[in-house]
Amino acid sequence: MLARSRPLLRIATSSSHRQAVLLPQLPTHFTPPTAQPSPAYSQLSQRTALRLVHSHHRTSYAMAHLPPSPTIALTPSESTLVSLLSSCCAWINSTHPQPSPDEGGSHVDYARSGPLEARIAGGWVRDKLLGLPSNDLDISLSLMTGLNFAILFKQYLSTVAPSTPGSSSHDNMATQAAEALSRITKIAANPEQSKNLETATATFNGLQLDFVNLRKEVYHGDSRIPVMEFGDPREDAERRDITINSLFFNVHTREVEDCTGMGLEDMRAGLVRTPLSPLTTFLDDPLRILRCVRFASRFNYRLDAGIVACLKGEGNVERGDDPRLREMEAGEVPRRGRELVREALVSKVSRERVGIEVDKMMKGPFPLLAHYHLMDLDLHSLVFSPYSLIVNGKTLPHRAAPNDLNSSSAAKLALTLSHLLDCLSPSPITRNSTLSIPTSFLPHYDPALLASVPAELKAPLADAEQRRRLEYCCALLGSAQGEVEEKKNKYIPASEAVLLYGLKLGRATSAQPVSSLVTAATSLLPGPQDGVDHIEQKALESIPNLPTLLEGQLTTQPLVTLFLRDKNLNNPALNMHPSTALTAAFLYAAGTSILPASSWSTAYAPLLELVAQHDLYARLDEKPLLDGNAVLALLELKPGPMTTRLLNAVLVWQFARSREEASGEEAKREVGGWLKGLWEQGWIVPFEERGKGGDAKGKKKVKTDKK
């Protein structure tokens, strides 16, 4: 077995303290766009409807003064659960019951040495030490599998515990737990996707429980394929992803156990480190590469130099006695090891698991740090590239856009845009915390420059969900402006395909809204320095055959309102609003220097002024006075593609009037007469285009002089 021998540390209880630590700078490899000197950040006036992002986050989770004996403060539910787990183990050790085969149980060999013990493992222990709430508990068992224990635990709670003398509250908790554990779910192991452990899940009083056995991996003979066997706490801790996730809470002694001897040390130092060599750890489960990045960005910890060296193929990468590396020459290990773990991350890990990790990065407290590590470790292309999307075993064809960048430049742009996003946010993390990012990667902006950006462009950053979408936008703007062939001859935006197929995120919650932001920022919206002429022309494209006389009578207001209803800008069902699209467009223009800093203060000024003057956003969700059926009946048409043009014409008429003027039966009669008159004269849809696509009912066309 691969291991570094370290003593088992049992930690008694006491209080804990926290203090941020200064993190050393890492080497630089990139010069960002030129910006004004002197770092400072403007405050954004808040809209009460939006909740603040990051205002509740600590600037560092390093615990420099974590004492030798930190406390785990249990909630009442946790304390009861711990008592029940401990007493259940005592019952099992004394009676040796067998789990029911009818519930999926298998025979338990009680002849194994040592009694059954239960420990709470991993993230729950870490978060409790950090003073963070946690409802997910991994229950690690010696002697038996998690499913077998869950079955016996349910049996104990339903038959033994209620008859045991004790408080009524304890009995009630046992009864509730028994009811919850009646819904045990077995999750099978899937080694092909690097999911190596069978687990059983259940809930108890709001706590999510995963039951799993302590394990170790053993290589027999010359085999390169490890065999999973029961292990002890130290062996189990050494097979975990990082040291701060390898801590145990013993339910019998109520003590914290640091079996690697590094977990508490790394929490004090603010360090993400693997218990074994990084190469071995990543080959066991390549997803751990992204988990290292996620936890570094979640807690503002720095990555251990060994992890960085392994993923860059540099320096002395430990080979140890890992059979998978046995045939490699020592000099080949850094380069070949890097290739192996990168290939495994792409081929062995399900895209759902990748998407879960990436999504936690983007909505976490330090997404900027995640963008940096993805760039620095050359992982951005493995996560966000549209070139290697596989569906049903086939790579989806990709058509690049002229502005798409290579993978390195796209990753650098993502970092630049995310940094600007942070600087404009209500609580910039780079103002209040020391990040493990070289300062040369982060341009400093003059406070007056940041303060000059219109508040309307900053407002979406105060909403957590809009901020998450904008972080994805930062990641995709550099390399995913093209298209991907989803089905034969059906292309979708590359940004949508990356999120939908590359990360397996929801179409409605992520793929479509983020893709719309990319489209809006790169092709739909005008430049931040442009007037509203561009918008007027875009609106007229949706009703290209309005008469010249009517165009002359139209003000800008109704056309701009119609444009802002575009599905890539406004979609209440998907929580999409034009304000977020304008923010994305500004970020892209400012971050790529298309928009000079001298023009930041006037970005989208004519449009924003028009929106505010006429309260255009308030009318975006109005329904046409005449719906599709009414329009078709009025003009004696069948459903077809012309219906959309006709409804847009109704909306233009509607938006040219106040809400009061454009409501009621009289307004419906007026707009109906107006629409029919134009239609009979050949406007809106020219005579030669009618009858295509099933709109017309064969009525004789009437030629009318348009002059």
XYZ file of C-alpha atoms in Angstrom:
707
model
C 0.000 0.000 0.000
C 1.177 3.514 -0.741
C 1.503 5.586 2.393
C 3.502 8.134 4.266
C 3.695 6.964 7.844
C 2.409 9.618 10.233
C 1.144 9.390 13.802
C -2.536 9.361 14.637
C -3.454 12.578 16.439
C -6.425 12.457 18.786
C -7.708 15.944 19.488
C -9.526 16.781 22.692
C -12.020 19.651 22.797
C -11.296 23.323 23.332
C -11.924 26.660 21.629
C -10.623 27.746 18.246
C -9.508 31.071 16.802
C -9.158 32.360 13.268
C -6.738 34.718 11.631
C -6.042 35.493 8.014
C -2.543 34.702 6.792
C -0.548 36.514 4.153
C 0.037 34.242 1.207
C 3.282 34.284 -0.769
C 3.211 35.373 -4.378
C 3.580 32.772 -7.094
C 5.642 33.136 -10.293
C 4.103 35.237 -13.049
C 3.715 34.282 -16.692
C 1.332 36.832 -18.088
C 1.050 40.583 -18.507
C -2.550 41.805 -18.236
C -4.040 44.776 -20.096
C -2.759 48.161 -19.025
C -4.900 49.871 -16.399
C -4.731 52.843 -14.092
C -2.497 52.467 -11.007
C -3.556 52.605 -7.346
C -5.982 49.872 -6.324
C -9.252 51.077 -4.907
C -12.832 50.203 -5.414
C -16.087 52.065 -5.593
C -19.183 51.237 -3.600
C -22.363 50.479 -5.469
C -25.684 51.829 -4.309
C -27.965 48.851 -3.794
C -31.394 48.139 -5.172
C -33.391 46.719 -2.317
C -34.733 43.939 -4.509
C -31.259 42.478 -4.989
C -29.352 40.656 -2.322
C -25.676 41.294 -1.803
C -23.064 38.901 -3.013
C -20.039 38.068 -0.863
C -20.986 40.480 1.926
C -21.140 37.557 4.339
C -17.884 35.903 3.311
C -14.718 35.909 5.328
C -11.643 37.065 3.459
C -9.624 34.013 4.508
C -10.354 30.673 6.111
C -6.775 29.998 7.192
C -6.733 29.365 10.936
C -3.255 30.376 12.038
C -4.179 30.056 15.723
C -6.088 26.782 15.538
C -5.193 25.230 18.912
C -3.908 21.686 19.382
C -7.324 20.651 20.710
C -10.055 22.352 18.646
C -13.696 22.034 19.532
C -16.468 20.463 17.491
C -19.625 22.212 18.673
C -22.552 19.899 17.960
C -26.099 21.032 17.329
C -28.832 19.175 19.252
C -29.634 17.065 16.194
C -25.960 16.260 15.626
C -25.449 15.373 19.278
C -28.416 12.998 19.228
C -27.202 11.405 16.008
C -23.718 10.897 17.469
C -25.215 9.230 20.551
C -27.398 6.973 18.420
C -24.492 5.965 16.185
C -22.325 5.122 19.184
C -25.022 3.115 20.957
C -25.883 1.301 17.721
C -22.251 0.235 17.327
C -22.289 -1.075 20.908
C -25.458 -3.065 20.152
C -23.938 -4.528 16.974
C -20.694 -5.440 18.764
C -22.585 -7.264 21.500
C -25.243 -9.047 19.429
C -23.623 -9.550 15.992
C -26.866 -9.140 13.986
C -26.966 -9.827 10.262
C -28.540 -7.274 7.862
C -31.643 -8.415 6.029
C -30.971 -9.710 2.491
C -34.439 -8.467 1.550
C -33.141 -4.906 1.976
C -29.967 -5.566 -0.003
C -27.819 -6.609 2.943
C -24.936 -9.063 2.707
C -23.289 -11.345 5.259
C -21.056 -9.599 7.811
C -17.939 -11.425 8.989
C -17.653 -10.543 12.659
C -14.472 -12.582 12.943
C -12.497 -9.600 11.693
C -10.219 -8.138 14.336
C -11.455 -5.216 16.372
C -14.917 -3.910 17.191
C -17.161 -1.912 14.883
C -16.445 1.826 15.097
C -18.154 4.791 13.463
C -16.599 8.107 12.553
C -17.877 11.220 10.847
C -15.421 12.048 8.098
C -14.284 14.732 5.746
C -16.004 17.980 4.916
C -18.336 18.079 7.916
C -15.372 17.955 10.324
C -13.524 20.624 8.348
C -16.511 22.960 8.193
C -17.362 22.548 11.866
C -13.791 23.477 12.790
C -14.062 26.528 10.531
C -17.296 27.550 12.216
C -19.332 26.933 9.065
C -22.713 25.185 8.946
C -22.754 21.731 7.391
C -25.629 19.315 6.882
C -23.778 16.614 4.913
C -22.231 13.903 7.065
C -20.130 11.004 5.781
C -20.346 8.146 8.296
C -17.266 5.925 7.935
C -17.473 2.393 9.314
C -14.925 -0.232 10.167
C -15.806 -3.910 9.791
C -18.824 -3.588 7.440
C -20.083 -1.767 4.362
C -22.109 1.404 4.592
C -25.240 -0.308 3.256
C -25.048 -3.110 5.820
C -24.624 -0.618 8.647
C -27.486 1.563 7.404
C -29.798 -1.473 7.397
C -28.754 -2.443 10.924
C -28.946 1.175 12.106
C -32.536 1.356 10.909
C -33.281 -1.930 12.682
C -31.694 -0.616 15.870
C -33.645 2.645 15.759
C -36.982 0.978 15.107
C -36.754 -1.926 17.562
C -33.930 -1.566 20.068
C -33.493 2.153 20.801
C -37.156 2.919 21.649
C -37.116 0.133 24.256
C -33.865 1.339 25.813
C -34.343 3.389 29.014
C -33.665 7.072 28.378
C -35.235 10.460 27.880
C -38.437 10.831 25.915
C -36.722 13.265 23.554
C -34.072 10.643 22.803
C -36.775 8.064 22.091
C -38.601 10.528 19.838
C -35.417 11.263 17.891
C -34.820 7.536 17.476
C -38.334 7.057 16.122
C -37.913 9.976 13.692
C -34.557 8.625 12.551
C -36.042 5.181 11.993
C -38.759 6.681 9.807
C -36.194 8.654 7.796
C -33.854 5.705 7.432
C -36.670 3.611 6.038
C -35.785 5.398 2.790
C -32.233 4.157 2.409
C -30.778 4.620 -1.066
C -27.937 2.505 -2.351
C -25.464 4.199 -4.704
C -23.339 1.632 -6.475
C -19.662 2.055 -7.157
C -18.663 2.997 -10.718
C -14.899 2.491 -11.132
C -15.019 3.401 -14.827
C -16.064 6.928 -13.791
C -13.598 6.944 -10.842
C -16.453 6.500 -8.377
C -14.863 3.720 -6.380
C -17.068 3.354 -3.307
C -20.529 1.901 -2.811
C -22.475 4.137 -0.452
C -25.870 4.207 1.226
C -27.654 7.507 1.803
C -30.418 8.581 4.158
C -31.666 11.656 6.001
C -32.113 12.387 9.679
C -33.738 15.526 11.040
C -32.453 17.686 8.182
C -29.026 16.024 8.060
C -27.911 14.219 4.900
C -26.109 10.988 5.784
C -23.773 8.939 3.593
C -22.658 5.584 5.012
C -19.434 4.086 3.684
C -16.752 1.719 4.940
C -13.162 2.670 5.701
C -11.095 1.482 2.776
C -7.651 1.006 1.366
C -6.384 0.102 -2.089
C -4.100 -2.894 -2.532
C -2.152 -3.939 -5.638
C -1.688 -7.701 -5.981
C 1.373 -8.991 -7.818
C 2.200 -7.012 -10.944
C -1.352 -5.756 -11.414
C -1.858 -2.047 -12.081
C -5.497 -2.234 -11.033
C -6.029 -1.666 -7.318
C -8.412 -3.786 -5.277
C -10.579 -2.006 -2.713
C -10.421 -3.600 0.732
C -11.409 -2.673 4.261
C -8.888 -0.323 5.809
C -8.127 1.396 9.066
C -8.629 5.141 9.708
C -5.088 6.059 8.667
C -5.281 4.092 5.423
C -8.662 5.618 4.643
C -7.481 9.154 5.393
C -4.523 8.744 3.061
C -6.801 7.825 0.149
C -8.813 11.051 0.424
C -8.478 14.019 -1.908
C -6.821 16.616 0.353
C -5.598 16.698 3.926
C -8.170 19.163 5.259
C -10.846 16.698 4.106
C -9.161 13.719 5.813
C -10.085 14.562 9.417
C -12.365 12.291 11.459
C -14.731 12.886 14.366
C -14.911 9.743 16.487
C -18.526 9.319 17.666
C -17.434 7.187 20.632
C -14.786 9.515 22.085
C -16.161 12.730 20.536
C -12.617 13.629 19.562
C -11.151 14.872 16.289
C -8.636 12.501 14.709
C -5.957 13.753 12.314
C -4.680 10.465 10.954
C -2.353 11.953 8.330
C -0.816 14.398 10.777
C -1.277 17.131 8.165
C -4.950 18.105 8.206
C -4.898 20.541 11.126
C -1.483 21.818 10.107
C -2.767 22.694 6.640
C -5.880 24.366 8.040
C -3.596 26.587 10.099
C -1.426 27.385 7.076
C -4.276 27.819 4.589
C -2.898 25.103 2.313
C -4.463 22.607 -0.097
C -2.290 19.486 -0.084
C -2.824 15.813 -0.951
C -2.209 13.139 1.722
C -0.196 10.977 -0.686
C 1.765 12.161 -3.703
C -0.418 14.339 -5.976
C 0.152 12.046 -8.939
C -1.088 8.979 -7.059
C -4.019 10.915 -5.606
C -5.078 12.253 -9.016
C -4.731 8.894 -10.753
C -7.008 7.368 -8.097
C -9.692 9.923 -9.016
C -8.845 12.609 -11.610
C -11.756 14.780 -10.439
C -9.571 15.608 -7.451
C -7.671 17.986 -9.726
C -10.739 20.209 -9.909
C -11.569 19.628 -6.261
C -8.164 21.031 -5.324
C -8.945 24.141 -7.357
C -12.420 24.402 -5.847
C -11.292 24.187 -2.248
C -8.425 26.608 -2.864
C -10.914 29.087 -4.315
C -13.569 28.400 -1.685
C -11.325 29.046 1.305
C -8.716 31.343 -0.274
C -6.048 28.700 0.377
C -2.932 28.300 -1.698
C -2.137 25.154 -3.628
C 0.758 23.048 -2.410
C 3.844 23.289 -4.618
C 3.686 19.533 -5.235
C 0.207 19.837 -6.764
C 1.314 22.689 -9.013
C 4.428 20.771 -10.111
C 2.395 17.649 -10.868
C -0.182 19.477 -12.989
C 2.451 21.497 -14.832
C 4.773 18.539 -15.388
C 7.617 20.383 -13.711
C 10.112 19.724 -10.940
C 10.421 16.546 -8.928
C 7.135 14.685 -9.111
C 7.010 11.744 -6.694
C 6.503 8.345 -8.272
C 6.559 6.357 -5.033
C 5.802 2.649 -5.466
C 2.660 3.209 -7.529
C 2.440 0.253 -9.954
C 0.818 2.482 -12.564
C 4.093 4.391 -12.801
C 6.415 1.429 -12.358
C 7.625 1.262 -15.947
C 8.339 4.978 -16.241
C 11.842 6.290 -16.120
C 12.273 8.777 -13.299
C 12.876 11.582 -15.780
C 9.611 10.830 -17.583
C 7.408 11.014 -14.511
C 6.699 14.782 -14.494
C 5.744 15.040 -18.166
C 4.085 11.654 -18.559
C 2.324 11.928 -15.210
C 0.793 15.249 -16.258
C -0.416 13.693 -19.498
C -1.955 10.734 -17.676
C -3.983 12.755 -15.191
C -5.183 15.204 -17.852
C -6.269 12.354 -20.126
C -7.990 10.655 -17.208
C -9.858 13.828 -16.233
C -11.327 14.016 -19.733
C -11.999 10.314 -20.328
C -12.685 8.734 -16.926
C -14.700 11.343 -15.030
C -18.347 11.892 -15.874
C -19.176 15.373 -17.103
C -21.860 15.641 -14.412
C -19.184 15.366 -11.716
C -17.040 17.947 -13.503
C -20.012 20.295 -13.781
C -20.790 20.034 -10.068
C -17.252 21.079 -9.132
C -17.078 23.924 -11.654
C -20.479 25.276 -10.664
C -19.401 25.397 -7.023
C -16.354 27.403 -8.117
C -18.401 29.920 -10.089
C -20.903 30.568 -7.298
C -18.378 30.356 -4.472
C -16.844 33.220 -2.492
C -13.637 33.473 -4.578
C -14.422 32.670 -8.255
C -11.557 34.935 -9.305
C -9.134 32.544 -7.622
C -10.712 29.617 -9.481
C -10.232 31.393 -12.824
C -6.593 31.992 -11.931
C -5.836 28.350 -11.105
C -7.687 27.090 -14.191
C -5.509 29.408 -16.268
C -2.229 28.828 -14.429
C -2.565 25.026 -14.481
C -3.797 24.950 -18.104
C -7.128 23.437 -17.071
C -9.402 26.051 -18.638
C -9.464 24.279 -21.999
C -10.307 20.926 -20.371
C -13.346 22.493 -18.721
C -14.642 25.137 -21.126
C -13.446 24.126 -24.597
C -16.171 23.615 -27.243
C -13.828 21.497 -29.379
C -14.124 18.172 -27.556
C -17.792 17.833 -26.629
C -18.874 14.205 -26.869
C -22.491 13.045 -27.093
C -23.346 9.355 -27.516
C -19.707 8.592 -28.199
C -19.356 11.146 -30.997
C -17.565 14.478 -30.953
C -19.920 17.320 -31.854
C -18.734 19.322 -34.905
C -17.703 22.861 -34.008
C -17.627 26.038 -36.097
C -15.349 28.627 -34.532
C -16.125 32.336 -34.582
C -13.635 34.901 -35.942
C -13.105 36.351 -32.466
C -12.452 33.013 -30.747
C -9.059 32.927 -29.025
C -6.641 30.074 -28.451
C -6.974 28.239 -25.137
C -4.214 30.157 -23.370
C -5.503 33.583 -24.390
C -9.094 32.589 -23.587
C -8.057 31.584 -20.067
C -6.209 34.878 -19.561
C -9.232 36.813 -20.783
C -11.445 34.899 -18.330
C -9.201 35.998 -15.457
C -9.125 39.606 -16.680
C -12.914 39.801 -17.015
C -13.538 38.108 -13.668
C -11.191 40.578 -11.990
C -13.028 43.537 -13.508
C -16.305 41.920 -12.458
C -15.015 41.724 -8.904
C -13.769 45.317 -8.898
C -17.224 46.549 -9.898
C -19.102 44.365 -7.398
C -20.581 45.645 -4.123
C -17.955 43.808 -2.022
C -14.763 43.314 -4.052
C -12.763 40.427 -2.600
C -9.526 41.882 -3.938
C -10.050 44.951 -1.786
C -10.335 43.135 1.526
C -8.296 39.980 1.142
C -4.888 38.761 0.114
C -5.313 36.277 -2.724
C -2.728 33.761 -3.837
C -2.588 35.424 -7.257
C 0.480 37.324 -8.456
C -0.324 41.027 -8.455
C 0.876 41.376 -12.037
C -2.089 39.278 -13.155
C -4.590 41.732 -11.712
C -4.623 45.247 -13.158
C -5.265 48.012 -10.663
C -8.044 50.443 -11.466
C -8.242 54.012 -10.301
C -11.108 54.469 -7.831
C -12.495 57.383 -9.816
C -12.578 55.208 -12.940
C -14.555 52.458 -11.211
C -16.887 54.951 -9.573
C -17.625 56.509 -12.958
C -19.157 53.331 -14.391
C -22.946 53.800 -14.517
C -24.647 52.264 -11.495
C -27.104 50.492 -13.798
C -24.230 48.381 -15.155
C -23.119 47.379 -11.655
C -26.544 46.616 -10.214
C -26.781 42.984 -11.456
C -23.561 42.152 -9.590
C -25.456 42.414 -6.311
C -27.575 39.392 -7.232
C -25.953 36.011 -6.560
C -27.488 34.189 -9.524
C -26.692 36.936 -12.041
C -23.138 37.034 -10.682
C -22.772 33.276 -11.198
C -23.956 33.585 -14.793
C -21.570 36.448 -15.445
C -18.652 34.378 -14.098
C -19.502 31.699 -16.660
C -19.725 34.431 -19.267
C -16.171 35.495 -18.364
C -14.993 31.920 -18.894
C -16.706 31.470 -22.266
C -16.333 34.822 -24.025
C -12.803 34.001 -25.149
C -13.331 30.690 -26.912
C -17.038 29.864 -27.228
C -18.507 32.478 -29.564
C -18.962 29.959 -32.371
C -21.509 27.199 -32.940
C -21.749 23.466 -32.290
C -23.821 21.028 -34.336
C -26.140 19.545 -31.707
C -28.024 17.431 -34.237
C -27.693 17.049 -37.994
C -27.864 20.549 -39.485
C -28.993 21.990 -36.154
C -26.442 24.337 -34.631
C -26.562 25.875 -31.185
C -24.214 28.468 -29.657
C -20.934 26.916 -28.534
C -21.319 28.512 -25.112
C -24.643 26.732 -24.648
C -23.153 23.422 -25.780
C -20.237 23.688 -23.332
C -22.557 24.127 -20.366
C -25.148 21.653 -21.603
C -22.903 18.803 -22.747
C -19.472 19.654 -21.362
C -20.641 20.383 -17.812
C -24.122 18.824 -17.860
C -25.714 21.908 -16.329
C -29.393 22.648 -16.821
C -30.529 24.249 -20.052
C -32.955 26.632 -18.342
C -30.854 27.419 -15.268
C -27.440 27.784 -16.887
C -26.874 26.906 -20.539
C -29.504 29.104 -22.164
C -29.147 32.186 -19.909
C -25.341 32.189 -20.087
C -25.333 31.573 -23.835
C -27.719 34.506 -24.239
C -25.307 36.731 -22.312
C -22.446 35.707 -24.598
C -24.595 36.403 -27.672
C -25.741 39.752 -26.308
C -22.223 40.823 -25.399
C -20.606 39.880 -28.700
C -23.161 40.403 -31.456
C -26.614 41.527 -30.361
C -26.080 44.677 -28.337
C -24.441 47.774 -29.822
C -21.059 48.940 -28.590
C -21.072 50.845 -25.282
C -20.104 54.028 -27.148
C -22.823 53.716 -29.779
C -26.112 55.558 -29.702
C -29.524 53.991 -30.027
C -29.523 54.040 -33.844
C -28.170 50.483 -33.871
C -31.002 49.348 -31.623
C -33.628 51.039 -33.796
C -32.319 49.253 -36.869
C -32.277 45.910 -35.043
C -35.885 46.438 -34.001
C -36.959 47.342 -37.527
C -35.420 44.077 -38.776
C -38.207 42.251 -36.968
C -40.821 44.301 -38.890
C -38.827 45.373 -41.958
C -41.743 46.513 -44.099
C -43.246 49.293 -42.016
C -44.233 52.202 -44.303
C -41.859 55.155 -44.541
C -44.538 57.484 -43.277
C -45.028 55.318 -40.204
C -41.299 55.109 -39.587
C -41.149 58.873 -39.601
C -43.915 59.065 -37.035
C -42.342 56.492 -34.734
C -40.230 57.714 -31.861
C -37.181 55.833 -30.637
C -38.962 54.695 -27.501
C -41.253 51.958 -28.947
C -38.508 50.520 -31.136
C -36.036 50.310 -28.238
C -38.680 48.704 -26.043
C -39.387 46.114 -28.731
C -35.662 45.380 -29.067
C -35.189 44.933 -25.310
C -37.819 42.168 -25.438
C -35.415 40.018 -27.475
C -35.257 36.475 -26.075
C -31.503 36.818 -25.517
C -32.069 39.890 -23.345
C -35.353 39.423 -21.528
C -36.951 36.187 -20.384
C -38.750 36.277 -17.023
C -39.186 32.506 -17.010
C -35.390 32.115 -17.002
C -34.723 35.086 -14.712
C -33.091 36.971 -17.607
C -33.146 40.767 -17.790
C -31.525 43.282 -20.185
C -29.568 44.879 -17.338
C -27.401 41.754 -16.949
C -26.828 41.589 -20.706
C -25.652 45.214 -20.707
C -23.248 44.382 -17.880
C -21.847 41.456 -19.878
C -21.415 43.632 -22.960
C -19.657 46.323 -20.933
C -17.312 43.764 -19.334
C -16.352 42.330 -22.700
C -15.770 45.734 -24.288
C -13.831 47.110 -21.312
C -11.846 43.935 -20.635
C -10.700 43.614 -24.247
C -9.937 47.358 -24.507
C -12.564 47.805 -27.229
C -13.948 50.435 -24.892
C -11.218 52.817 -23.688
C -11.152 53.675 -19.999
C -11.917 57.290 -20.837
C -15.368 56.198 -22.068
C -16.374 53.985 -19.150
C -18.401 56.748 -17.539
C -20.579 57.210 -20.629
C -21.055 53.529 -21.493
C -24.547 53.015 -22.892
C -25.476 56.502 -21.680
C -28.113 57.278 -24.385
C -29.778 53.903 -23.929
C -29.749 54.033 -20.125
C -31.118 57.572 -20.196
C -33.965 56.531 -22.496
C -34.753 53.502 -20.319
C -34.890 55.623 -17.177
C -36.825 58.486 -18.766
C -39.626 56.266 -20.052
C -39.338 53.402 -17.533
C -38.963 50.997 -20.438
C -38.061 47.983 -18.309
C -41.508 48.139 -16.713
C -43.148 47.436 -20.093
C -40.994 44.581 -21.338
C -43.369 41.862 -20.204
C -46.551 43.392 -21.616
C -48.567 41.106 -23.832
C -49.698 42.367 -27.253
C -53.155 43.951 -27.190
C -54.146 41.462 -29.880
C -52.873 37.930 -29.390
C -51.949 35.608 -32.230
C -55.418 34.154 -32.636
C -57.012 37.606 -32.748
C -54.546 38.805 -35.406
C -55.083 35.706 -37.546
C -58.852 36.050 -37.322
C -58.707 39.773 -38.128
C -56.620 39.257 -41.270
C -58.098 35.853 -42.172
C -54.765 34.057 -42.020
C -53.547 30.629 -41.052
C -50.778 30.262 -38.437
C -47.323 30.792 -39.913
C -44.047 32.700 -39.671
C -45.699 36.042 -40.541
C -47.577 36.009 -37.236
C -44.498 37.148 -35.313
C -44.034 40.184 -37.564
C -47.660 41.144 -37.137
C -47.478 40.853 -33.353
C -44.320 42.969 -33.332
C -46.178 45.644 -35.280
C -48.938 45.563 -32.661
C -46.324 45.999 -29.924
C -44.749 48.984 -31.675
C -48.163 50.645 -31.850
C -48.699 49.750 -28.209
C -45.324 51.023 -26.917
C -45.789 54.330 -28.762
C -48.593 55.044 -26.293
C -48.850 55.128 -22.545
C -50.128 52.074 -20.720
C -53.436 53.785 -20.136
C -53.849 54.672 -23.816
C -52.847 51.165 -24.893
C -55.354 49.247 -22.810
C -59.034 48.406 -22.993
C -61.446 47.429 -25.749
C -61.254 50.782 -27.514
C -57.481 50.430 -27.876
C -57.936 46.911 -29.262
C -60.370 48.185 -31.903
C -58.014 51.036 -32.789
C -54.911 48.883 -33.188
C -56.956 46.307 -35.109
C -58.109 48.928 -37.611
C -54.581 50.297 -37.914
C -53.097 46.830 -38.493
C -55.735 45.810 -41.044
C -55.323 49.037 -42.961
C -51.570 48.551 -43.286
C -52.015 44.903 -44.197
C -54.453 45.654 -47.010
C -52.042 48.220 -48.421
C -49.220 45.646 -48.564
C -47.220 46.837 -45.576
C -45.598 44.801 -42.768
C -45.397 41.727 -45.025
C -45.069 42.478 -48.775
C -47.605 40.884 -51.109
C -44.923 38.736 -52.753
C -44.017 37.135 -49.394
C -47.562 36.275 -48.412
C -48.814 32.751 -48.850
C -45.401 31.299 -47.946
C -45.364 29.034 -44.931
C -49.130 28.668 -44.642
C -50.128 32.172 -43.545
C -52.554 33.132 -46.298
C -55.949 31.601 -46.944
C -55.825 32.239 -50.669
C -57.480 35.630 -50.693
C -56.993 37.729 -53.802
C -54.135 40.149 -53.412
C -55.015 43.809 -53.733
C -52.339 45.991 -55.229
C -52.079 49.340 -53.554
C -49.877 52.292 -54.350
C -47.442 52.628 -51.445
C -46.646 56.241 -52.213
